[in-house]
Amino acid sequence: MNKIKYFICIFLLFVSPFVLYYTAKALWLLKDDRYQKETNGNEIYCAIGKSKKKTPYRKLILGDSTANQFYNCKEEDPDSAYSLSCNQAVGMVGQFILLNNYLNAGNRPDSVFIVYTPFSFWDNLDQVYTYHYFLKPFYYDEYKPLMNETVLRQIRKIPKYWMCHLPYIQTTSWAPDLTPEERPYSFLSPICKDYLSKIDSLSTEYHFSYEIVPTFVAEHWRDSIAHFNRSEFAECRYAEKLSAYLDSIVFLPDSCFVDEVHLAYPQHYRSAINRRLHLAD
């Protein structure tokens, strides 16, 4: 028994400094939301903060990380548009929340642009990035009323979803392993479908037009995109917009990309995207 007590004392003596250090660090990062500027995905917190500001802009840009290459939400906005571009892992529900925040702040845009790579429409809050990039920034009482049952059901499938706001987890990039579900759809996920409908409804309620704009796509994806099943959105109010989106994709050589979706030199193509959004260079 004495040996067991001795072992426990030595163990506690050894781990206590680490526990105290990481606890103090987490609490320091939580103070004034310091962690939001340092953690992976800090562009999401930037977009959330910007979405709650009153602005004079009449054009709003929403988008994933490929959009953020052109319209970085952390940089100065172009004169004619306001960017809330961030990351595809927030899902279309995250884009809807950002837009809802922006409207609730009293902003009344004339035009909203959803700038997306085609593969961002796959997101159904079932990927490894969902925990850190969606749950931690958005799973709060403030936003839960905007989450339909499909979203909440997906959240409940995520391991340890209820722990996402514990200080040490909230302030680090840790996330549990999550295996993406097999997709029974080729292009448009159920959550994406639902929340595009909600964005469409907001456009009617607040009298703005919206357009879904593709970013550039690597040539090796051409055949895959050609086989997207357009019947998945045939009955949706925004079907024409998605058809126009798919028809207007511009393919570039694979050598133009640093990975599957991100351009090596996005500045070379900024003018082309600006023309789609009717923005000055």
PDB file of C-alpha atoms in Angstrom:
ATOM      1  CA  MET A   1       0.000   0.000   0.000  1.00  0.00           C
ATOM      2  CA  ASN A   2       2.827   2.389   0.873  1.00  0.00           C
ATOM      3  CA  LYS A   3       4.412   1.733  -2.530  1.00  0.00           C
ATOM      4  CA  ILE A   4       1.130   2.589  -4.246  1.00  0.00           C
ATOM      5  CA  LYS A   5       0.830   5.834  -2.280  1.00  0.00           C
ATOM      6  CA  TYR A   6       4.441   6.643  -3.081  1.00  0.00           C
ATOM      7  CA  PHE A   7       3.846   6.021  -6.806  1.00  0.00           C
ATOM      8  CA  ILE A   8       0.726   8.214  -6.787  1.00  0.00           C
ATOM      9  CA  CYS A   9       2.571  11.041  -5.049  1.00  0.00           C
ATOM     10  CA  ILE A  10       5.467  10.871  -7.516  1.00  0.00           C
ATOM     11  CA  PHE A  11       3.033  10.760 -10.446  1.00  0.00           C
ATOM     12  CA  LEU A  12       1.101  13.809  -9.192  1.00  0.00           C
ATOM     13  CA  LEU A  13       4.314  15.643  -8.486  1.00  0.00           C
ATOM     14  CA  PHE A  14       5.416  14.965 -12.045  1.00  0.00           C
ATOM     15  CA  VAL A  15       2.180  15.852 -13.890  1.00  0.00           C
ATOM     16  CA  SER A  16       1.017  18.782 -11.748  1.00  0.00           C
ATOM     17  CA  PRO A  17       3.326  21.377 -13.358  1.00  0.00           C
ATOM     18  CA  PHE A  18       2.098  20.349 -16.823  1.00  0.00           C
ATOM     19  CA  VAL A  19      -1.536  20.505 -15.749  1.00  0.00           C
ATOM     20  CA  LEU A  20      -1.059  23.924 -14.174  1.00  0.00           C
ATOM     21  CA  TYR A  21       0.856  25.219 -17.192  1.00  0.00           C
ATOM     22  CA  TYR A  22      -1.689  24.128 -19.788  1.00  0.00           C
ATOM     23  CA  THR A  23      -4.631  25.229 -17.647  1.00  0.00           C
ATOM     24  CA  ALA A  24      -3.086  28.671 -17.153  1.00  0.00           C
ATOM     25  CA  LYS A  25      -2.290  28.905 -20.851  1.00  0.00           C
ATOM     26  CA  ALA A  26      -5.860  27.973 -21.831  1.00  0.00           C
ATOM     27  CA  LEU A  27      -7.331  30.532 -19.432  1.00  0.00           C
ATOM     28  CA  TRP A  28      -4.927  33.197 -20.724  1.00  0.00           C
ATOM     29  CA  LEU A  29      -5.932  32.438 -24.321  1.00  0.00           C
ATOM     30  CA  LEU A  30      -9.616  32.588 -23.389  1.00  0.00           C
ATOM     31  CA  LYS A  31      -9.216  36.049 -21.882  1.00  0.00           C
ATOM     32  CA  ASP A  32     -10.341  38.621 -24.437  1.00  0.00           C
ATOM     33  CA  ASP A  33     -10.633  35.745 -26.951  1.00  0.00           C
ATOM     34  CA  ARG A  34      -6.884  35.775 -27.634  1.00  0.00           C
ATOM     35  CA  TYR A  35      -7.032  32.199 -28.970  1.00  0.00           C
ATOM     36  CA  GLN A  36      -9.238  33.352 -31.849  1.00  0.00           C
ATOM     37  CA  LYS A  37      -6.266  35.134 -33.426  1.00  0.00           C
ATOM     38  CA  GLU A  38      -3.789  32.300 -32.907  1.00  0.00           C
ATOM     39  CA  THR A  39      -5.636  29.052 -33.547  1.00  0.00           C
ATOM     40  CA  ASN A  40      -5.922  27.250 -36.878  1.00  0.00           C
ATOM     41  CA  GLY A  41      -8.962  28.575 -38.695  1.00  0.00           C
ATOM     42  CA  ASN A  42      -8.654  32.042 -37.173  1.00  0.00           C
ATOM     43  CA  GLU A  43     -10.163  33.416 -40.388  1.00  0.00           C
ATOM     44  CA  ILE A  44     -13.506  31.991 -39.209  1.00  0.00           C
ATOM     45  CA  TYR A  45     -13.456  34.044 -36.020  1.00  0.00           C
ATOM     46  CA  CYS A  46     -12.442  37.052 -38.093  1.00  0.00           C
ATOM     47  CA  ALA A  47     -15.449  36.497 -40.378  1.00  0.00           C
ATOM     48  CA  ILE A  48     -17.806  36.117 -37.408  1.00  0.00           C
ATOM     49  CA  GLY A  49     -16.552  39.370 -35.894  1.00  0.00           C
ATOM     50  CA  LYS A  50     -16.857  41.217 -39.201  1.00  0.00           C
ATOM     51  CA  SER A  51     -20.351  39.810 -39.791  1.00  0.00           C
ATOM     52  CA  LYS A  52     -21.651  41.701 -36.752  1.00  0.00           C
ATOM     53  CA  LYS A  53     -20.436  45.124 -37.883  1.00  0.00           C
ATOM     54  CA  LYS A  54     -22.539  47.787 -39.557  1.00  0.00           C
ATOM     55  CA  THR A  55     -20.979  48.743 -42.878  1.00  0.00           C
ATOM     56  CA  PRO A  56     -21.801  50.935 -45.908  1.00  0.00           C
ATOM     57  CA  TYR A  57     -21.074  48.121 -48.377  1.00  0.00           C
ATOM     58  CA  ARG A  58     -23.724  47.074 -50.896  1.00  0.00           C
ATOM     59  CA  LYS A  59     -21.928  43.911 -52.035  1.00  0.00           C
ATOM     60  CA  LEU A  60     -21.142  41.016 -49.725  1.00  0.00           C
ATOM     61  CA  ILE A  61     -18.820  38.084 -50.438  1.00  0.00           C
ATOM     62  CA  LEU A  62     -19.266  34.742 -48.695  1.00  0.00           C
ATOM     63  CA  GLY A  63     -17.017  31.821 -49.511  1.00  0.00           C
ATOM     64  CA  ASP A  64     -14.652  29.004 -48.697  1.00  0.00           C
ATOM     65  CA  SER A  65     -10.847  29.026 -48.501  1.00  0.00           C
ATOM     66  CA  THR A  66     -10.526  29.246 -52.296  1.00  0.00           C
ATOM     67  CA  ALA A  67     -12.563  32.454 -52.132  1.00  0.00           C
ATOM     68  CA  ASN A  68     -10.429  33.605 -49.214  1.00  0.00           C
ATOM     69  CA  GLN A  69      -7.387  33.409 -51.507  1.00  0.00           C
ATOM     70  CA  PHE A  70      -8.908  36.259 -53.511  1.00  0.00           C
ATOM     71  CA  TYR A  71     -10.903  38.105 -50.843  1.00  0.00           C
ATOM     72  CA  ASN A  72      -9.125  37.491 -47.562  1.00  0.00           C
ATOM     73  CA  CYS A  73     -11.463  38.446 -44.741  1.00  0.00           C
ATOM     74  CA  LYS A  74      -8.480  39.506 -42.604  1.00  0.00           C
ATOM     75  CA  GLU A  75      -7.217  42.016 -45.147  1.00  0.00           C
ATOM     76  CA  GLU A  76      -8.585  45.375 -46.166  1.00  0.00           C
ATOM     77  CA  ASP A  77     -11.742  44.995 -48.206  1.00  0.00           C
ATOM     78  CA  PRO A  78     -11.952  46.257 -51.783  1.00  0.00           C
ATOM     79  CA  ASP A  79     -13.816  49.534 -52.103  1.00  0.00           C
ATOM     80  CA  SER A  80     -16.945  47.958 -53.545  1.00  0.00           C
ATOM     81  CA  ALA A  81     -17.350  44.729 -51.523  1.00  0.00           C
ATOM     82  CA  TYR A  82     -17.139  43.316 -48.006  1.00  0.00           C
ATOM     83  CA  SER A  83     -15.659  39.851 -47.544  1.00  0.00           C
ATOM     84  CA  LEU A  84     -16.693  37.217 -45.009  1.00  0.00           C
ATOM     85  CA  SER A  85     -14.858  34.453 -46.894  1.00  0.00           C
ATOM     86  CA  CYS A  86     -13.374  31.869 -44.567  1.00  0.00           C
ATOM     87  CA  ASN A  87     -13.348  28.060 -44.877  1.00  0.00           C
ATOM     88  CA  GLN A  88     -15.425  25.306 -46.457  1.00  0.00           C
ATOM     89  CA  ALA A  89     -15.584  23.353 -43.177  1.00  0.00           C
ATOM     90  CA  VAL A  90     -18.114  25.820 -41.746  1.00  0.00           C
ATOM     91  CA  GLY A  91     -20.552  24.329 -44.252  1.00  0.00           C
ATOM     92  CA  MET A  92     -23.384  26.176 -45.903  1.00  0.00           C
ATOM     93  CA  VAL A  93     -24.981  26.457 -42.461  1.00  0.00           C
ATOM     94  CA  GLY A  94     -21.971  28.539 -41.378  1.00  0.00           C
ATOM     95  CA  GLN A  95     -22.315  30.746 -44.453  1.00  0.00           C
ATOM     96  CA  PHE A  96     -25.984  31.225 -43.624  1.00  0.00           C
ATOM     97  CA  ILE A  97     -25.162  32.206 -40.031  1.00  0.00           C
ATOM     98  CA  LEU A  98     -22.611  34.771 -41.224  1.00  0.00           C
ATOM     99  CA  LEU A  99     -25.153  36.238 -43.636  1.00  0.00           C
ATOM    100  CA  ASN A 100     -27.835  36.275 -40.938  1.00  0.00           C
ATOM    101  CA  ASN A 101     -25.455  38.090 -38.574  1.00  0.00           C
ATOM    102  CA  TYR A 102     -24.695  40.644 -41.267  1.00  0.00           C
ATOM    103  CA  LEU A 103     -28.367  41.347 -41.888  1.00  0.00           C
ATOM    104  CA  ASN A 104     -29.160  41.472 -38.167  1.00  0.00           C
ATOM    105  CA  ALA A 105     -26.444  44.120 -37.782  1.00  0.00           C
ATOM    106  CA  GLY A 106     -28.595  46.369 -39.952  1.00  0.00           C
ATOM    107  CA  ASN A 107     -26.735  45.879 -43.215  1.00  0.00           C
ATOM    108  CA  ARG A 108     -28.778  45.827 -46.403  1.00  0.00           C
ATOM    109  CA  PRO A 109     -26.682  44.536 -49.308  1.00  0.00           C
ATOM    110  CA  ASP A 110     -27.896  44.742 -52.876  1.00  0.00           C
ATOM    111  CA  SER A 111     -25.844  41.723 -53.969  1.00  0.00           C
ATOM    112  CA  VAL A 112     -24.458  38.660 -52.203  1.00  0.00           C
ATOM    113  CA  PHE A 113     -21.884  36.403 -53.857  1.00  0.00           C
ATOM    114  CA  ILE A 114     -21.232  32.852 -52.653  1.00  0.00           C
ATOM    115  CA  VAL A 115     -17.771  32.103 -54.050  1.00  0.00           C
ATOM    116  CA  TYR A 116     -17.138  28.361 -53.824  1.00  0.00           C
ATOM    117  CA  THR A 117     -15.154  25.519 -55.292  1.00  0.00           C
ATOM    118  CA  PRO A 118     -17.528  22.716 -56.397  1.00  0.00           C
ATOM    119  CA  PHE A 119     -16.274  20.335 -53.723  1.00  0.00           C
ATOM    120  CA  SER A 120     -17.366  22.592 -50.870  1.00  0.00           C
ATOM    121  CA  PHE A 121     -20.957  21.679 -51.673  1.00  0.00           C
ATOM    122  CA  TRP A 122     -20.179  18.138 -50.500  1.00  0.00           C
ATOM    123  CA  ASP A 123     -19.852  19.212 -46.876  1.00  0.00           C
ATOM    124  CA  ASN A 124     -22.480  17.686 -44.603  1.00  0.00           C
ATOM    125  CA  LEU A 125     -20.752  18.469 -41.266  1.00  0.00           C
ATOM    126  CA  ASP A 126     -19.249  14.990 -41.287  1.00  0.00           C
ATOM    127  CA  GLN A 127     -15.571  15.622 -41.947  1.00  0.00           C
ATOM    128  CA  VAL A 128     -12.533  15.631 -39.698  1.00  0.00           C
ATOM    129  CA  TYR A 129     -12.407  19.456 -39.798  1.00  0.00           C
ATOM    130  CA  THR A 130     -16.014  19.927 -38.617  1.00  0.00           C
ATOM    131  CA  TYR A 131     -15.184  19.772 -34.908  1.00  0.00           C
ATOM    132  CA  HIS A 132     -12.552  22.499 -34.902  1.00  0.00           C
ATOM    133  CA  TYR A 133     -13.803  24.693 -37.747  1.00  0.00           C
ATOM    134  CA  PHE A 134     -17.557  24.530 -37.187  1.00  0.00           C
ATOM    135  CA  LEU A 135     -18.407  23.317 -33.683  1.00  0.00           C
ATOM    136  CA  LYS A 136     -15.971  25.479 -31.765  1.00  0.00           C
ATOM    137  CA  PRO A 137     -16.907  28.787 -33.502  1.00  0.00           C
ATOM    138  CA  PHE A 138     -20.650  28.194 -33.980  1.00  0.00           C
ATOM    139  CA  TYR A 139     -22.058  25.672 -31.499  1.00  0.00           C
ATOM    140  CA  TYR A 140     -23.379  28.304 -29.074  1.00  0.00           C
ATOM    141  CA  ASP A 141     -26.855  29.147 -27.790  1.00  0.00           C
ATOM    142  CA  GLU A 142     -26.709  32.263 -29.968  1.00  0.00           C
ATOM    143  CA  TYR A 143     -26.728  30.173 -33.134  1.00  0.00           C
ATOM    144  CA  LYS A 144     -28.455  26.932 -32.141  1.00  0.00           C
ATOM    145  CA  PRO A 145     -31.927  28.279 -33.065  1.00  0.00           C
ATOM    146  CA  LEU A 146     -30.600  28.649 -36.647  1.00  0.00           C
ATOM    147  CA  MET A 147     -29.613  24.965 -36.788  1.00  0.00           C
ATOM    148  CA  ASN A 148     -32.291  22.667 -38.125  1.00  0.00           C
ATOM    149  CA  GLU A 149     -32.765  19.063 -37.041  1.00  0.00           C
ATOM    150  CA  THR A 150     -30.549  17.769 -39.846  1.00  0.00           C
ATOM    151  CA  VAL A 151     -27.658  19.880 -38.558  1.00  0.00           C
ATOM    152  CA  LEU A 152     -28.259  18.955 -34.915  1.00  0.00           C
ATOM    153  CA  ARG A 153     -28.462  15.267 -35.823  1.00  0.00           C
ATOM    154  CA  GLN A 154     -25.102  15.488 -37.594  1.00  0.00           C
ATOM    155  CA  ILE A 155     -23.585  17.295 -34.610  1.00  0.00           C
ATOM    156  CA  ARG A 156     -24.738  14.567 -32.236  1.00  0.00           C
ATOM    157  CA  LYS A 157     -22.839  12.030 -34.354  1.00  0.00           C
ATOM    158  CA  ILE A 158     -19.540  13.830 -33.750  1.00  0.00           C
ATOM    159  CA  PRO A 159     -17.466  12.228 -30.963  1.00  0.00           C
ATOM    160  CA  LYS A 160     -17.182  14.439 -27.885  1.00  0.00           C
ATOM    161  CA  TYR A 161     -19.170  17.262 -29.486  1.00  0.00           C
ATOM    162  CA  TRP A 162     -20.309  18.343 -26.019  1.00  0.00           C
ATOM    163  CA  MET A 163     -16.685  18.973 -24.975  1.00  0.00           C
ATOM    164  CA  CYS A 164     -15.903  21.473 -27.726  1.00  0.00           C
ATOM    165  CA  HIS A 165     -15.986  24.529 -25.459  1.00  0.00           C
ATOM    166  CA  LEU A 166     -13.916  23.186 -22.584  1.00  0.00           C
ATOM    167  CA  PRO A 167     -11.042  25.671 -22.182  1.00  0.00           C
ATOM    168  CA  TYR A 168      -8.172  23.409 -23.239  1.00  0.00           C
ATOM    169  CA  ILE A 169     -10.083  22.061 -26.250  1.00  0.00           C
ATOM    170  CA  GLN A 170     -11.528  25.428 -27.292  1.00  0.00           C
ATOM    171  CA  THR A 171      -8.138  27.127 -27.311  1.00  0.00           C
ATOM    172  CA  THR A 172      -6.196  24.442 -29.203  1.00  0.00           C
ATOM    173  CA  SER A 173      -6.587  22.792 -32.589  1.00  0.00           C
ATOM    174  CA  TRP A 174      -7.406  19.415 -31.049  1.00  0.00           C
ATOM    175  CA  ALA A 175     -10.283  17.487 -32.565  1.00  0.00           C
ATOM    176  CA  PRO A 176     -11.424  13.857 -32.291  1.00  0.00           C
ATOM    177  CA  ASP A 177     -11.071  11.481 -35.199  1.00  0.00           C
ATOM    178  CA  LEU A 178     -14.116  11.504 -37.461  1.00  0.00           C
ATOM    179  CA  THR A 179     -14.582   9.293 -40.482  1.00  0.00           C
ATOM    180  CA  PRO A 180     -16.618  10.999 -43.225  1.00  0.00           C
ATOM    181  CA  GLU A 181     -19.869   9.284 -44.071  1.00  0.00           C
ATOM    182  CA  GLU A 182     -20.298   7.634 -47.437  1.00  0.00           C
ATOM    183  CA  ARG A 183     -21.932  10.170 -49.741  1.00  0.00           C
ATOM    184  CA  PRO A 184     -25.239   9.087 -51.316  1.00  0.00           C
ATOM    185  CA  TYR A 185     -25.102  12.270 -53.419  1.00  0.00           C
ATOM    186  CA  SER A 186     -22.685  13.421 -56.109  1.00  0.00           C
ATOM    187  CA  PHE A 187     -22.665  17.173 -55.563  1.00  0.00           C
ATOM    188  CA  LEU A 188     -25.121  18.748 -53.128  1.00  0.00           C
ATOM    189  CA  SER A 189     -25.266  17.530 -49.514  1.00  0.00           C
ATOM    190  CA  PRO A 190     -28.569  17.582 -47.574  1.00  0.00           C
ATOM    191  CA  ILE A 191     -27.352  20.359 -45.265  1.00  0.00           C
ATOM    192  CA  CYS A 192     -26.036  22.402 -48.171  1.00  0.00           C
ATOM    193  CA  LYS A 193     -29.364  21.966 -49.939  1.00  0.00           C
ATOM    194  CA  ASP A 194     -31.342  23.097 -46.881  1.00  0.00           C
ATOM    195  CA  TYR A 195     -29.220  26.151 -46.182  1.00  0.00           C
ATOM    196  CA  LEU A 196     -29.061  27.346 -49.748  1.00  0.00           C
ATOM    197  CA  SER A 197     -32.856  27.366 -49.506  1.00  0.00           C
ATOM    198  CA  LYS A 198     -32.594  29.463 -46.344  1.00  0.00           C
ATOM    199  CA  ILE A 199     -30.243  31.904 -48.075  1.00  0.00           C
ATOM    200  CA  ASP A 200     -32.692  32.066 -50.960  1.00  0.00           C
ATOM    201  CA  SER A 201     -35.475  32.916 -48.484  1.00  0.00           C
ATOM    202  CA  LEU A 202     -33.344  35.662 -46.920  1.00  0.00           C
ATOM    203  CA  SER A 203     -32.795  37.142 -50.368  1.00  0.00           C
ATOM    204  CA  THR A 204     -36.553  37.462 -50.794  1.00  0.00           C
ATOM    205  CA  GLU A 205     -37.106  38.833 -47.296  1.00  0.00           C
ATOM    206  CA  TYR A 206     -34.301  41.417 -47.477  1.00  0.00           C
ATOM    207  CA  HIS A 207     -34.532  42.183 -51.202  1.00  0.00           C
ATOM    208  CA  PHE A 208     -31.024  41.328 -52.355  1.00  0.00           C
ATOM    209  CA  SER A 209     -29.869  39.301 -55.325  1.00  0.00           C
ATOM    210  CA  TYR A 210     -27.409  36.479 -54.870  1.00  0.00           C
ATOM    211  CA  GLU A 211     -25.123  34.603 -57.209  1.00  0.00           C
ATOM    212  CA  ILE A 212     -23.134  31.399 -56.738  1.00  0.00           C
ATOM    213  CA  VAL A 213     -19.714  31.884 -58.335  1.00  0.00           C
ATOM    214  CA  PRO A 214     -17.143  29.125 -58.978  1.00  0.00           C
ATOM    215  CA  THR A 215     -13.468  29.520 -58.278  1.00  0.00           C
ATOM    216  CA  PHE A 216     -11.002  27.941 -60.695  1.00  0.00           C
ATOM    217  CA  VAL A 217     -10.770  24.144 -60.820  1.00  0.00           C
ATOM    218  CA  ALA A 218      -7.889  21.817 -61.721  1.00  0.00           C
ATOM    219  CA  GLU A 219      -8.240  20.085 -65.081  1.00  0.00           C
ATOM    220  CA  HIS A 220      -8.117  16.580 -63.596  1.00  0.00           C
ATOM    221  CA  TRP A 221     -11.498  17.212 -61.947  1.00  0.00           C
ATOM    222  CA  ARG A 222     -13.288  17.883 -65.247  1.00  0.00           C
ATOM    223  CA  ASP A 223     -14.731  14.380 -65.711  1.00  0.00           C
ATOM    224  CA  SER A 224     -15.839  14.111 -62.074  1.00  0.00           C
ATOM    225  CA  ILE A 225     -17.700  17.403 -62.273  1.00  0.00           C
ATOM    226  CA  ALA A 226     -19.281  16.408 -65.587  1.00  0.00           C
ATOM    227  CA  HIS A 227     -20.844  13.459 -63.753  1.00  0.00           C
ATOM    228  CA  PHE A 228     -22.425  15.526 -60.989  1.00  0.00           C
ATOM    229  CA  ASN A 229     -26.093  14.600 -60.819  1.00  0.00           C
ATOM    230  CA  ARG A 230     -28.058  17.768 -61.498  1.00  0.00           C
ATOM    231  CA  SER A 231     -31.317  16.087 -60.537  1.00  0.00           C
ATOM    232  CA  GLU A 232     -30.176  16.530 -56.915  1.00  0.00           C
ATOM    233  CA  PHE A 233     -31.215  20.181 -57.142  1.00  0.00           C
ATOM    234  CA  ALA A 234     -33.723  20.080 -60.012  1.00  0.00           C
ATOM    235  CA  GLU A 235     -36.696  20.877 -57.758  1.00  0.00           C
ATOM    236  CA  CYS A 236     -34.955  23.624 -55.776  1.00  0.00           C
ATOM    237  CA  ARG A 237     -35.790  27.299 -56.234  1.00  0.00           C
ATOM    238  CA  TYR A 238     -32.126  27.994 -56.895  1.00  0.00           C
ATOM    239  CA  ALA A 239     -31.712  25.202 -59.502  1.00  0.00           C
ATOM    240  CA  GLU A 240     -31.036  27.686 -62.283  1.00  0.00           C
ATOM    241  CA  LYS A 241     -28.285  29.344 -60.250  1.00  0.00           C
ATOM    242  CA  LEU A 242     -26.522  26.040 -59.603  1.00  0.00           C
ATOM    243  CA  SER A 243     -26.803  24.997 -63.238  1.00  0.00           C
ATOM    244  CA  ALA A 244     -25.292  28.323 -64.277  1.00  0.00           C
ATOM    245  CA  TYR A 245     -22.581  27.809 -61.642  1.00  0.00           C
ATOM    246  CA  LEU A 246     -21.581  24.398 -63.021  1.00  0.00           C
ATOM    247  CA  ASP A 247     -21.710  25.633 -66.609  1.00  0.00           C
ATOM    248  CA  SER A 248     -19.405  28.553 -65.862  1.00  0.00           C
ATOM    249  CA  ILE A 249     -16.559  26.647 -64.173  1.00  0.00           C
ATOM    250  CA  VAL A 250     -13.168  27.496 -65.675  1.00  0.00           C
ATOM    251  CA  PHE A 251     -10.589  24.699 -65.630  1.00  0.00           C
ATOM    252  CA  LEU A 252      -6.868  25.382 -65.374  1.00  0.00           C
ATOM    253  CA  PRO A 253      -3.854  23.055 -65.736  1.00  0.00           C
ATOM    254  CA  ASP A 254      -3.087  21.009 -62.633  1.00  0.00           C
ATOM    255  CA  SER A 255       0.286  22.762 -62.430  1.00  0.00           C
ATOM    256  CA  CYS A 256      -1.498  25.982 -61.421  1.00  0.00           C
ATOM    257  CA  PHE A 257      -2.495  24.474 -58.066  1.00  0.00           C
ATOM    258  CA  VAL A 258      -0.583  23.743 -54.875  1.00  0.00           C
ATOM    259  CA  ASP A 259      -3.039  21.031 -53.858  1.00  0.00           C
ATOM    260  CA  GLU A 260      -6.383  19.688 -55.037  1.00  0.00           C
ATOM    261  CA  VAL A 261      -8.160  23.064 -54.973  1.00  0.00           C
ATOM    262  CA  HIS A 262      -5.917  26.023 -54.056  1.00  0.00           C
ATOM    263  CA  LEU A 263      -4.106  28.111 -56.640  1.00  0.00           C
ATOM    264  CA  ALA A 264      -0.360  28.618 -56.378  1.00  0.00           C
ATOM    265  CA  TYR A 265      -0.612  32.233 -57.577  1.00  0.00           C
ATOM    266  CA  PRO A 266      -4.181  33.455 -57.018  1.00  0.00           C
ATOM    267  CA  GLN A 267      -3.156  37.051 -57.712  1.00  0.00           C
ATOM    268  CA  HIS A 268      -2.741  36.121 -61.385  1.00  0.00           C
ATOM    269  CA  TYR A 269      -6.467  35.403 -61.625  1.00  0.00           C
ATOM    270  CA  ARG A 270      -7.894  38.112 -59.395  1.00  0.00           C
ATOM    271  CA  SER A 271      -9.074  40.244 -62.318  1.00  0.00           C
ATOM    272  CA  ALA A 272     -11.071  37.366 -63.783  1.00  0.00           C
ATOM    273  CA  ILE A 273     -12.896  36.768 -60.488  1.00  0.00           C
ATOM    274  CA  ASN A 274     -13.458  40.496 -60.036  1.00  0.00           C
ATOM    275  CA  ARG A 275     -15.201  40.643 -63.390  1.00  0.00           C
ATOM    276  CA  ARG A 276     -17.601  37.922 -62.288  1.00  0.00           C
ATOM    277  CA  LEU A 277     -18.446  39.946 -59.195  1.00  0.00           C
ATOM    278  CA  HIS A 278     -18.464  43.262 -61.072  1.00  0.00           C
ATOM    279  CA  LEU A 279     -15.663  44.610 -58.894  1.00  0.00           C
ATOM    280  CA  ALA A 280     -12.944  47.045 -59.845  1.00  0.00           C
ATOM    281  CA  ASP A 281      -9.353  45.709 -59.874  1.00  0.00           C
TER     282      ASP A 281
END
